[in-house]
Amino acid sequence: MKVDTKQRLAALRARMKDTGTSLVAIAPGSHMDWLLGFHPHPDERPCLLLVAPEKETFLMPVLNAEGSRESTDISFFTWADADGPQAALEAALDEIGARSVEKVVLDETMRADFALLLLDAIPGARHSFTADTVGALRMRKDAAEFAKLKMNAAIADRAMQKAFGSIRPGMTEQDLAAVVKDHFASEGAVPSFWIVGAAGNGAFPHHQTSDRKLQEGDAVVIDIGARTEGFPSDITRMAVVGRPPEGYGQIHTIVEKAVQAALKAARPGVLAKEVDAAARKVIADAGYGEYFVHRTGHGMGIDGHEPPYITATSETVLEDGMVFSIEPGIYLPGRFGIRLEEIVILREDGPEILSSLPRDLHVAQA
Ligand code: ZN
Ligand code: ZN
């Protein structure tokens, strides 16, 4: 993944200044991908990108140094298994003037042993996580990120259409998931999840795709995603084998109206919880509030789930350039579930939907 590290480090330092942060420590993972376009192999050996207001450096296990050198010019303080990381860490902190800091930001995905090693080396520092620094920056995507997300969304649309075209009574949920996975692979995308939930199974939002055979009258939740070029996709649509089950159409219409209400509410300057409330109100007013058991959406970028989270309590102010899902659902135990999911880029005048597939029920021949 190619990123403008200079520009991203500058943006991070501006946030550090605004938040009074004197050190940011990032472990191998998606925050590092966002900053540097790569991360060294993550394992139990402490490896940290350390960013101070003036300088940055790496605490680097010696066996990852050569491979990582191909991807970055940042200085390394290497350590060998025989010596342990402590001396190298202290030297690294000295180098960037961060031996004594008041406020350190830790990558929340960092292993606990890395975090404690670092905190022990800077006694007295207050710590917090990346929400106000790297996390805040990552919420607003740039043009290159939009392009990758759109490309992945188009692949997911085609995988969904392939699934629609393949549904037959007698095939299992796993058979249908295999169609999706094969399609992703045919376009060079690596499948990351495949939820196929028929009839009552669809009433479990995170149903484990099973060997249940599809039968006439089954409403099927299809929620799929895959990755290429370091970015994910995520889409949910509904299909039915033959005639929809009793009461299906009415519930589908309610969920569709909830999607539309959330799309209408999502504008720059609005709080994430207001978007959640818009979707939730439609479902609650229709009498199904207790069957909408999850948040309305999640952000999406390098990570399939990342801030901003569109929850009932999130005070995050939505901004132009944020990317998130809108995916209300109604889950009727023992009968069926209905979820409709769009990924949107928030633009000045409202959300731009990445998928070009309609949200209508796809009716397959029984
Ligand atoms: Zn999602
Ligand atoms: Zn999904």
mmCIF file of C-alpha atoms and ligand atoms in Angstrom:
data_model
loop_
_atom_site.group_PDB
_atom_site.id
_atom_site.type_symbol
_atom_site.label_atom_id
_atom_site.label_comp_id
_atom_site.label_asym_id
_atom_site.label_seq_id
_atom_site.Cartn_x
_atom_site.Cartn_y
_atom_site.Cartn_z
ATOM 1 C CA MET A 1 0.000 0.000 0.000
ATOM 2 C CA LYS A 2 1.447 3.370 -1.001
ATOM 3 C CA VAL A 3 0.852 6.271 1.354
ATOM 4 C CA ASP A 4 2.272 9.757 1.793
ATOM 5 C CA THR A 5 4.009 9.128 5.108
ATOM 6 C CA LYS A 6 5.435 12.626 5.329
ATOM 7 C CA GLN A 7 2.019 14.192 5.027
ATOM 8 C CA ARG A 8 0.446 11.729 7.482
ATOM 9 C CA LEU A 9 3.164 12.212 10.085
ATOM 10 C CA ALA A 10 2.702 15.981 9.747
ATOM 11 C CA ALA A 11 -1.045 15.597 10.252
ATOM 12 C CA LEU A 12 -0.421 13.380 13.284
ATOM 13 C CA ARG A 13 1.968 15.941 14.780
ATOM 14 C CA ALA A 14 -0.640 18.657 14.342
ATOM 15 C CA ARG A 15 -3.117 16.508 16.304
ATOM 16 C CA MET A 16 -0.456 15.776 18.919
ATOM 17 C CA LYS A 17 0.044 19.487 19.382
ATOM 18 C CA ASP A 18 -3.704 20.129 19.671
ATOM 19 C CA THR A 19 -4.122 17.347 22.227
ATOM 20 C CA GLY A 20 -0.963 17.980 24.265
ATOM 21 C CA THR A 21 0.470 14.578 23.347
ATOM 22 C CA SER A 22 4.227 14.166 23.622
ATOM 23 C CA LEU A 23 4.564 10.600 22.330
ATOM 24 C CA VAL A 24 2.531 8.278 20.119
ATOM 25 C CA ALA A 25 3.447 4.591 20.100
ATOM 26 C CA ILE A 26 2.137 2.422 17.285
ATOM 27 C CA ALA A 27 2.468 -1.360 17.016
ATOM 28 C CA PRO A 28 2.422 -3.422 13.803
ATOM 29 C CA GLY A 29 -1.177 -3.222 12.582
ATOM 30 C CA SER A 30 -3.608 -1.025 10.717
ATOM 31 C CA HIS A 31 -2.571 2.281 12.336
ATOM 32 C CA MET A 32 0.956 1.606 11.137
ATOM 33 C CA ASP A 33 -0.365 0.682 7.695
ATOM 34 C CA TRP A 34 -2.161 4.004 7.565
ATOM 35 C CA LEU A 35 0.967 5.950 8.553
ATOM 36 C CA LEU A 36 3.651 4.026 6.690
ATOM 37 C CA GLY A 37 1.906 1.850 4.114
ATOM 38 C CA PHE A 38 3.242 -1.332 5.724
ATOM 39 C CA HIS A 39 3.890 -3.016 9.033
ATOM 40 C CA PRO A 40 6.600 -5.452 10.094
ATOM 41 C CA HIS A 41 5.565 -8.996 10.912
ATOM 42 C CA PRO A 42 3.584 -8.805 14.146
ATOM 43 C CA ASP A 43 4.652 -11.295 16.776
ATOM 44 C CA GLU A 44 5.630 -11.413 20.436
ATOM 45 C CA ARG A 45 8.808 -9.408 19.863
ATOM 46 C CA PRO A 46 8.207 -5.771 20.856
ATOM 47 C CA CYS A 47 8.154 -3.609 17.743
ATOM 48 C CA LEU A 48 7.020 0.014 18.050
ATOM 49 C CA LEU A 49 6.911 3.082 15.895
ATOM 50 C CA LEU A 50 7.572 5.959 18.310
ATOM 51 C CA VAL A 51 6.508 9.417 17.185
ATOM 52 C CA ALA A 52 7.532 12.494 19.189
ATOM 53 C CA PRO A 53 6.852 16.134 18.265
ATOM 54 C CA GLU A 54 10.162 16.528 16.428
ATOM 55 C CA LYS A 55 11.437 13.052 15.597
ATOM 56 C CA GLU A 56 10.271 9.518 15.057
ATOM 57 C CA THR A 57 12.041 6.180 15.322
ATOM 58 C CA PHE A 58 11.406 2.456 15.508
ATOM 59 C CA LEU A 59 12.061 -0.108 18.193
ATOM 60 C CA MET A 60 12.735 -3.036 15.888
ATOM 61 C CA PRO A 61 13.485 -6.715 16.445
ATOM 62 C CA VAL A 62 16.713 -7.327 14.568
ATOM 63 C CA LEU A 63 15.270 -10.165 12.543
ATOM 64 C CA ASN A 64 12.642 -7.837 11.017
ATOM 65 C CA ALA A 65 15.048 -4.979 10.365
ATOM 66 C CA GLU A 66 16.271 -5.937 6.929
ATOM 67 C CA GLY A 67 12.828 -6.699 5.533
ATOM 68 C CA SER A 68 11.363 -3.509 6.998
ATOM 69 C CA ARG A 69 14.197 -1.383 5.656
ATOM 70 C CA GLU A 70 12.841 -1.936 2.151
ATOM 71 C CA SER A 71 9.662 -0.092 3.172
ATOM 72 C CA THR A 72 10.829 2.816 5.331
ATOM 73 C CA ASP A 73 13.674 5.264 5.887
ATOM 74 C CA ILE A 74 12.806 5.802 9.558
ATOM 75 C CA SER A 75 15.705 5.022 11.915
ATOM 76 C CA PHE A 76 15.736 1.685 13.762
ATOM 77 C CA PHE A 77 16.835 0.832 17.269
ATOM 78 C CA THR A 78 17.254 -2.879 16.859
ATOM 79 C CA TRP A 79 17.380 -5.513 19.521
ATOM 80 C CA ALA A 80 18.285 -9.192 19.432
ATOM 81 C CA ASP A 81 16.530 -12.060 21.183
ATOM 82 C CA ALA A 82 19.608 -12.635 23.347
ATOM 83 C CA ASP A 83 19.508 -9.068 24.714
ATOM 84 C CA GLY A 84 15.840 -8.211 25.011
ATOM 85 C CA PRO A 85 14.219 -4.907 23.991
ATOM 86 C CA GLN A 86 14.715 -2.729 27.057
ATOM 87 C CA ALA A 87 18.058 -1.076 26.299
ATOM 88 C CA ALA A 88 17.072 -0.475 22.679
ATOM 89 C CA LEU A 89 13.787 1.054 23.787
ATOM 90 C CA GLU A 90 15.519 3.430 26.191
ATOM 91 C CA ALA A 91 17.999 4.463 23.514
ATOM 92 C CA ALA A 92 15.139 4.999 21.048
ATOM 93 C CA LEU A 93 13.253 7.192 23.521
ATOM 94 C CA ASP A 94 16.440 9.193 24.199
ATOM 95 C CA GLU A 95 16.963 9.691 20.477
ATOM 96 C CA ILE A 96 13.559 11.312 19.972
ATOM 97 C CA GLY A 97 13.597 13.209 23.280
ATOM 98 C CA ALA A 98 10.789 11.158 24.806
ATOM 99 C CA ARG A 99 12.386 9.673 27.926
ATOM 100 C CA SER A 100 10.253 11.833 30.122
ATOM 101 C CA VAL A 101 6.820 12.623 28.733
ATOM 102 C CA GLU A 102 3.567 13.746 30.298
ATOM 103 C CA LYS A 103 1.127 12.194 27.903
ATOM 104 C CA VAL A 104 1.576 9.138 25.730
ATOM 105 C CA VAL A 105 -0.909 7.781 23.220
ATOM 106 C CA LEU A 106 -0.901 4.011 22.803
ATOM 107 C CA ASP A 107 -2.172 2.095 19.807
ATOM 108 C CA GLU A 108 -5.165 0.334 21.390
ATOM 109 C CA THR A 109 -4.468 -2.798 19.344
ATOM 110 C CA MET A 110 -0.994 -3.118 20.861
ATOM 111 C CA ARG A 111 -0.202 -6.236 22.862
ATOM 112 C CA ALA A 112 -0.439 -5.629 26.618
ATOM 113 C CA ASP A 113 3.189 -6.677 27.126
ATOM 114 C CA PHE A 114 4.385 -4.047 24.610
ATOM 115 C CA ALA A 115 2.287 -1.401 26.351
ATOM 116 C CA LEU A 116 3.611 -2.244 29.798
ATOM 117 C CA LEU A 117 7.202 -2.349 28.552
ATOM 118 C CA LEU A 118 6.764 1.163 27.180
ATOM 119 C CA LEU A 119 4.901 2.554 30.190
ATOM 120 C CA ASP A 120 7.591 1.166 32.512
ATOM 121 C CA ALA A 121 10.189 3.033 30.464
ATOM 122 C CA ILE A 122 8.383 6.382 30.851
ATOM 123 C CA PRO A 123 7.205 6.358 34.457
ATOM 124 C CA GLY A 124 4.549 8.882 35.402
ATOM 125 C CA ALA A 125 3.219 9.403 31.885
ATOM 126 C CA ARG A 126 -0.552 9.554 31.496
ATOM 127 C CA HIS A 127 -1.772 7.323 28.718
ATOM 128 C CA SER A 128 -4.719 7.266 26.381
ATOM 129 C CA PHE A 129 -5.575 5.609 23.092
ATOM 130 C CA THR A 130 -5.601 6.917 19.516
ATOM 131 C CA ALA A 131 -9.174 8.225 19.282
ATOM 132 C CA ASP A 132 -8.052 11.891 19.211
ATOM 133 C CA THR A 133 -4.924 11.408 17.125
ATOM 134 C CA VAL A 134 -4.420 8.652 14.549
ATOM 135 C CA GLY A 135 -7.975 7.416 14.987
ATOM 136 C CA ALA A 136 -9.451 10.855 14.310
ATOM 137 C CA LEU A 137 -7.285 11.306 11.227
ATOM 138 C CA ARG A 138 -8.143 7.894 9.819
ATOM 139 C CA MET A 139 -11.876 8.650 9.897
ATOM 140 C CA ARG A 140 -11.578 11.101 7.011
ATOM 141 C CA LYS A 141 -10.478 9.336 3.875
ATOM 142 C CA ASP A 142 -8.621 10.754 0.890
ATOM 143 C CA ALA A 143 -9.174 10.297 -2.832
ATOM 144 C CA ALA A 144 -6.871 7.271 -3.108
ATOM 145 C CA GLU A 145 -8.761 5.567 -0.274
ATOM 146 C CA PHE A 146 -12.132 6.374 -1.848
ATOM 147 C CA ALA A 147 -10.931 4.811 -5.100
ATOM 148 C CA LYS A 148 -9.869 1.580 -3.405
ATOM 149 C CA LEU A 149 -13.087 1.340 -1.414
ATOM 150 C CA LYS A 150 -15.129 1.898 -4.580
ATOM 151 C CA MET A 151 -13.187 -0.724 -6.468
ATOM 152 C CA ASN A 152 -13.790 -3.225 -3.690
ATOM 153 C CA ALA A 153 -17.469 -2.286 -3.505
ATOM 154 C CA ALA A 154 -17.828 -2.987 -7.221
ATOM 155 C CA ILE A 155 -16.251 -6.415 -6.771
ATOM 156 C CA ALA A 156 -18.627 -7.140 -3.876
ATOM 157 C CA ASP A 157 -21.597 -6.084 -6.022
ATOM 158 C CA ARG A 158 -20.571 -8.618 -8.651
ATOM 159 C CA ALA A 159 -20.092 -11.311 -6.004
ATOM 160 C CA MET A 160 -23.591 -10.552 -4.708
ATOM 161 C CA GLN A 161 -25.048 -10.780 -8.212
ATOM 162 C CA LYS A 162 -23.268 -14.078 -8.661
ATOM 163 C CA ALA A 163 -24.896 -15.302 -5.447
ATOM 164 C CA PHE A 164 -28.313 -14.103 -6.630
ATOM 165 C CA GLY A 165 -27.853 -15.956 -9.902
ATOM 166 C CA SER A 166 -26.824 -19.163 -8.163
ATOM 167 C CA ILE A 167 -29.444 -19.577 -5.440
ATOM 168 C CA ARG A 168 -31.325 -22.843 -5.846
ATOM 169 C CA PRO A 169 -33.410 -24.879 -3.462
ATOM 170 C CA GLY A 170 -31.355 -27.779 -2.141
ATOM 171 C CA MET A 171 -28.024 -25.945 -2.035
ATOM 172 C CA THR A 172 -26.660 -25.245 1.437
ATOM 173 C CA GLU A 173 -25.761 -21.910 2.975
ATOM 174 C CA GLN A 174 -22.136 -22.964 2.657
ATOM 175 C CA ASP A 175 -22.614 -23.780 -1.044
ATOM 176 C CA LEU A 176 -23.903 -20.261 -1.600
ATOM 177 C CA ALA A 177 -21.013 -18.805 0.420
ATOM 178 C CA ALA A 178 -18.611 -20.826 -1.754
ATOM 179 C CA VAL A 179 -20.056 -19.156 -4.870
ATOM 180 C CA VAL A 180 -19.337 -15.776 -3.294
ATOM 181 C CA LYS A 181 -15.820 -16.730 -2.192
ATOM 182 C CA ASP A 182 -15.000 -18.158 -5.615
ATOM 183 C CA HIS A 183 -16.183 -14.982 -7.259
ATOM 184 C CA PHE A 184 -14.065 -12.818 -4.968
ATOM 185 C CA ALA A 185 -11.046 -15.003 -5.688
ATOM 186 C CA SER A 186 -11.687 -14.751 -9.448
ATOM 187 C CA GLU A 187 -11.264 -10.977 -9.126
ATOM 188 C CA GLY A 188 -8.159 -11.254 -6.976
ATOM 189 C CA ALA A 189 -9.956 -10.333 -3.746
ATOM 190 C CA VAL A 190 -9.423 -12.247 -0.516
ATOM 191 C CA PRO A 191 -12.771 -13.065 1.148
ATOM 192 C CA SER A 192 -12.892 -11.762 4.728
ATOM 193 C CA PHE A 193 -16.357 -12.917 5.806
ATOM 194 C CA TRP A 194 -19.445 -14.556 4.321
ATOM 195 C CA ILE A 195 -22.660 -14.646 6.293
ATOM 196 C CA VAL A 196 -25.408 -16.601 4.572
ATOM 197 C CA GLY A 197 -28.382 -17.007 6.896
ATOM 198 C CA ALA A 198 -31.504 -18.726 5.629
ATOM 199 C CA ALA A 199 -34.907 -18.478 7.335
ATOM 200 C CA GLY A 200 -34.478 -18.654 11.140
ATOM 201 C CA ASN A 201 -30.682 -18.611 10.799
ATOM 202 C CA GLY A 202 -30.962 -15.111 9.364
ATOM 203 C CA ALA A 203 -32.372 -13.972 12.676
ATOM 204 C CA PHE A 204 -28.863 -14.293 14.151
ATOM 205 C CA PRO A 205 -27.084 -11.166 12.894
ATOM 206 C CA HIS A 206 -23.685 -12.932 12.954
ATOM 207 C CA HIS A 207 -24.923 -16.366 11.997
ATOM 208 C CA GLN A 208 -22.209 -18.937 11.311
ATOM 209 C CA THR A 209 -22.905 -20.044 7.734
ATOM 210 C CA SER A 210 -24.075 -23.648 7.990
ATOM 211 C CA ASP A 211 -24.904 -26.744 5.982
ATOM 212 C CA ARG A 212 -28.608 -25.981 6.168
ATOM 213 C CA LYS A 213 -30.249 -26.602 2.807
ATOM 214 C CA LEU A 214 -32.155 -23.732 1.238
ATOM 215 C CA GLN A 215 -35.846 -24.453 0.858
ATOM 216 C CA GLU A 216 -38.697 -22.826 -0.930
ATOM 217 C CA GLY A 217 -39.923 -19.860 1.082
ATOM 218 C CA ASP A 218 -36.571 -19.189 2.776
ATOM 219 C CA ALA A 219 -35.579 -15.539 3.143
ATOM 220 C CA VAL A 220 -31.777 -15.421 2.992
ATOM 221 C CA VAL A 221 -29.502 -12.752 4.499
ATOM 222 C CA ILE A 222 -26.315 -12.432 2.440
ATOM 223 C CA ASP A 223 -23.627 -10.276 4.105
ATOM 224 C CA ILE A 224 -20.244 -10.502 2.399
ATOM 225 C CA GLY A 225 -16.899 -8.755 2.155
ATOM 226 C CA ALA A 226 -13.402 -9.185 0.768
ATOM 227 C CA ARG A 227 -10.138 -7.265 0.481
ATOM 228 C CA THR A 228 -7.897 -6.088 -2.321
ATOM 229 C CA GLU A 229 -5.111 -3.509 -2.200
ATOM 230 C CA GLY A 230 -5.356 -3.277 1.564
ATOM 231 C CA PHE A 231 -9.016 -2.208 1.653
ATOM 232 C CA PRO A 232 -12.251 -4.087 2.420
ATOM 233 C CA SER A 233 -15.794 -4.321 1.150
ATOM 234 C CA ASP A 234 -18.998 -5.044 3.067
ATOM 235 C CA ILE A 235 -22.524 -5.358 1.726
ATOM 236 C CA THR A 236 -25.771 -7.028 2.812
ATOM 237 C CA ARG A 237 -28.705 -7.856 0.594
ATOM 238 C CA MET A 238 -31.741 -10.139 0.869
ATOM 239 C CA ALA A 239 -32.845 -12.967 -1.366
ATOM 240 C CA VAL A 240 -35.710 -15.419 -1.214
ATOM 241 C CA VAL A 241 -36.203 -18.824 -2.756
ATOM 242 C CA GLY A 242 -39.599 -18.753 -4.429
ATOM 243 C CA ARG A 243 -42.362 -17.029 -2.503
ATOM 244 C CA PRO A 244 -41.327 -14.893 0.489
ATOM 245 C CA PRO A 245 -42.440 -16.074 3.906
ATOM 246 C CA GLU A 246 -45.556 -14.682 5.552
ATOM 247 C CA GLY A 247 -45.087 -11.057 6.587
ATOM 248 C CA TYR A 248 -41.782 -10.655 4.793
ATOM 249 C CA GLY A 249 -42.693 -7.768 2.513
ATOM 250 C CA GLN A 250 -43.901 -5.529 5.307
ATOM 251 C CA ILE A 251 -40.700 -5.991 7.343
ATOM 252 C CA HIS A 252 -38.483 -5.467 4.312
ATOM 253 C CA THR A 253 -40.265 -2.167 3.695
ATOM 254 C CA ILE A 254 -39.652 -1.062 7.292
ATOM 255 C CA VAL A 255 -35.940 -1.863 7.083
ATOM 256 C CA GLU A 256 -35.720 -0.084 3.733
ATOM 257 C CA LYS A 257 -37.367 2.992 5.251
ATOM 258 C CA ALA A 258 -34.891 2.838 8.138
ATOM 259 C CA VAL A 259 -32.003 2.828 5.641
ATOM 260 C CA GLN A 260 -33.521 5.797 3.859
ATOM 261 C CA ALA A 261 -34.051 7.691 7.105
ATOM 262 C CA ALA A 262 -30.413 7.150 8.102
ATOM 263 C CA LEU A 263 -29.223 8.218 4.641
ATOM 264 C CA LYS A 264 -31.301 11.363 4.945
ATOM 265 C CA ALA A 265 -30.019 12.127 8.442
ATOM 266 C CA ALA A 266 -26.352 11.652 7.557
ATOM 267 C CA ARG A 267 -24.928 15.091 6.846
ATOM 268 C CA PRO A 268 -21.647 16.737 7.837
ATOM 269 C CA GLY A 269 -22.035 18.322 11.270
ATOM 270 C CA VAL A 270 -24.585 15.786 12.474
ATOM 271 C CA LEU A 271 -23.734 13.513 15.424
ATOM 272 C CA ALA A 272 -23.358 9.811 14.666
ATOM 273 C CA LYS A 273 -26.062 9.056 17.254
ATOM 274 C CA GLU A 274 -28.556 11.156 15.295
ATOM 275 C CA VAL A 275 -28.097 8.878 12.294
ATOM 276 C CA ASP A 276 -28.610 5.847 14.509
ATOM 277 C CA ALA A 277 -31.707 7.473 16.002
ATOM 278 C CA ALA A 278 -33.172 8.154 12.558
ATOM 279 C CA ALA A 279 -32.973 4.483 11.566
ATOM 280 C CA ARG A 280 -34.044 3.255 14.993
ATOM 281 C CA LYS A 281 -37.092 5.520 15.117
ATOM 282 C CA VAL A 282 -38.516 4.052 11.914
ATOM 283 C CA ILE A 283 -38.162 0.529 13.261
ATOM 284 C CA ALA A 284 -39.405 1.399 16.747
ATOM 285 C CA ASP A 285 -42.403 3.327 15.400
ATOM 286 C CA ALA A 286 -43.341 0.247 13.369
ATOM 287 C CA GLY A 287 -43.314 -1.789 16.580
ATOM 288 C CA TYR A 288 -40.087 -3.717 15.966
ATOM 289 C CA GLY A 289 -37.638 -1.740 18.116
ATOM 290 C CA GLU A 290 -36.733 -4.729 20.269
ATOM 291 C CA TYR A 291 -35.781 -6.716 17.152
ATOM 292 C CA PHE A 292 -33.170 -4.206 15.965
ATOM 293 C CA VAL A 293 -30.449 -5.508 18.237
ATOM 294 C CA HIS A 294 -27.310 -3.774 16.985
ATOM 295 C CA ARG A 295 -25.897 -0.361 16.078
ATOM 296 C CA THR A 296 -26.816 1.206 12.752
ATOM 297 C CA GLY A 297 -23.314 1.146 11.333
ATOM 298 C CA HIS A 298 -19.538 1.235 11.577
ATOM 299 C CA GLY A 299 -16.763 3.117 9.858
ATOM 300 C CA MET A 300 -14.734 1.348 7.207
ATOM 301 C CA GLY A 301 -11.235 1.969 5.911
ATOM 302 C CA ILE A 302 -8.106 -0.114 6.255
ATOM 303 C CA ASP A 303 -10.088 -1.972 8.913
ATOM 304 C CA GLY A 304 -13.455 -3.471 8.072
ATOM 305 C CA HIS A 305 -14.796 -2.046 11.334
ATOM 306 C CA GLU A 306 -13.305 1.215 12.580
ATOM 307 C CA PRO A 307 -14.504 4.623 13.802
ATOM 308 C CA PRO A 308 -16.899 6.322 13.395
ATOM 309 C CA TYR A 309 -19.333 3.870 14.961
ATOM 310 C CA ILE A 310 -22.953 4.801 14.279
ATOM 311 C CA THR A 311 -24.412 3.962 17.677
ATOM 312 C CA ALA A 312 -27.198 5.282 19.902
ATOM 313 C CA THR A 313 -24.659 7.085 22.099
ATOM 314 C CA SER A 314 -21.860 8.208 19.763
ATOM 315 C CA GLU A 315 -21.122 11.923 20.009
ATOM 316 C CA THR A 316 -18.781 11.800 17.016
ATOM 317 C CA VAL A 317 -19.483 14.703 14.688
ATOM 318 C CA LEU A 318 -19.776 13.330 11.167
ATOM 319 C CA GLU A 319 -17.581 15.032 8.623
ATOM 320 C CA ASP A 320 -17.227 15.249 4.908
ATOM 321 C CA GLY A 321 -14.979 12.376 3.770
ATOM 322 C CA MET A 322 -15.936 9.867 6.439
ATOM 323 C CA VAL A 323 -16.860 6.372 5.270
ATOM 324 C CA PHE A 324 -19.310 4.213 7.191
ATOM 325 C CA SER A 325 -22.033 1.610 6.892
ATOM 326 C CA ILE A 326 -25.752 2.063 7.305
ATOM 327 C CA GLU A 327 -27.154 -1.359 8.087
ATOM 328 C CA PRO A 328 -30.318 -1.524 10.146
ATOM 329 C CA GLY A 329 -32.011 -4.883 10.555
ATOM 330 C CA ILE A 330 -34.993 -6.630 12.074
ATOM 331 C CA TYR A 331 -34.486 -10.147 13.401
ATOM 332 C CA LEU A 332 -37.522 -12.297 14.110
ATOM 333 C CA PRO A 333 -36.455 -15.399 16.062
ATOM 334 C CA GLY A 334 -37.383 -18.655 14.378
ATOM 335 C CA ARG A 335 -38.676 -16.885 11.271
ATOM 336 C CA PHE A 336 -36.150 -14.732 9.396
ATOM 337 C CA GLY A 337 -33.881 -11.729 9.646
ATOM 338 C CA ILE A 338 -33.700 -8.763 7.313
ATOM 339 C CA ARG A 339 -30.681 -6.514 7.081
ATOM 340 C CA LEU A 340 -29.882 -4.082 4.280
ATOM 341 C CA GLU A 341 -26.410 -2.599 4.269
ATOM 342 C CA GLU A 342 -24.854 0.247 2.339
ATOM 343 C CA ILE A 343 -21.344 1.662 2.670
ATOM 344 C CA VAL A 344 -21.339 5.409 2.111
ATOM 345 C CA ILE A 345 -18.869 8.232 1.702
ATOM 346 C CA LEU A 346 -20.217 11.273 3.480
ATOM 347 C CA ARG A 347 -20.085 14.231 1.101
ATOM 348 C CA GLU A 348 -20.962 17.845 1.756
ATOM 349 C CA ASP A 349 -24.477 17.334 0.421
ATOM 350 C CA GLY A 350 -25.014 13.884 1.924
ATOM 351 C CA PRO A 351 -24.001 10.266 1.556
ATOM 352 C CA GLU A 352 -22.657 8.774 -1.652
ATOM 353 C CA ILE A 353 -23.541 5.071 -1.760
ATOM 354 C CA LEU A 354 -20.700 2.868 -3.008
ATOM 355 C CA SER A 355 -22.831 -0.045 -4.186
ATOM 356 C CA SER A 356 -24.862 0.201 -7.346
ATOM 357 C CA LEU A 357 -27.169 -2.688 -6.425
ATOM 358 C CA PRO A 358 -30.768 -1.908 -5.481
ATOM 359 C CA ARG A 359 -31.849 -2.981 -1.996
ATOM 360 C CA ASP A 360 -34.927 -4.838 -3.277
ATOM 361 C CA LEU A 361 -35.540 -8.442 -2.358
ATOM 362 C CA HIS A 362 -33.998 -10.712 -4.977
ATOM 363 C CA VAL A 363 -36.484 -13.432 -5.825
ATOM 364 C CA ALA A 364 -34.877 -16.675 -7.006
ATOM 365 C CA GLN A 365 -36.796 -19.404 -8.828
ATOM 366 C CA ALA A 366 -37.877 -22.203 -6.541
HETATM 367 ZN ZN ZN B 1 -21.020 -3.869 8.031
HETATM 368 ZN ZN ZN B 2 -21.875 -6.478 6.522
#
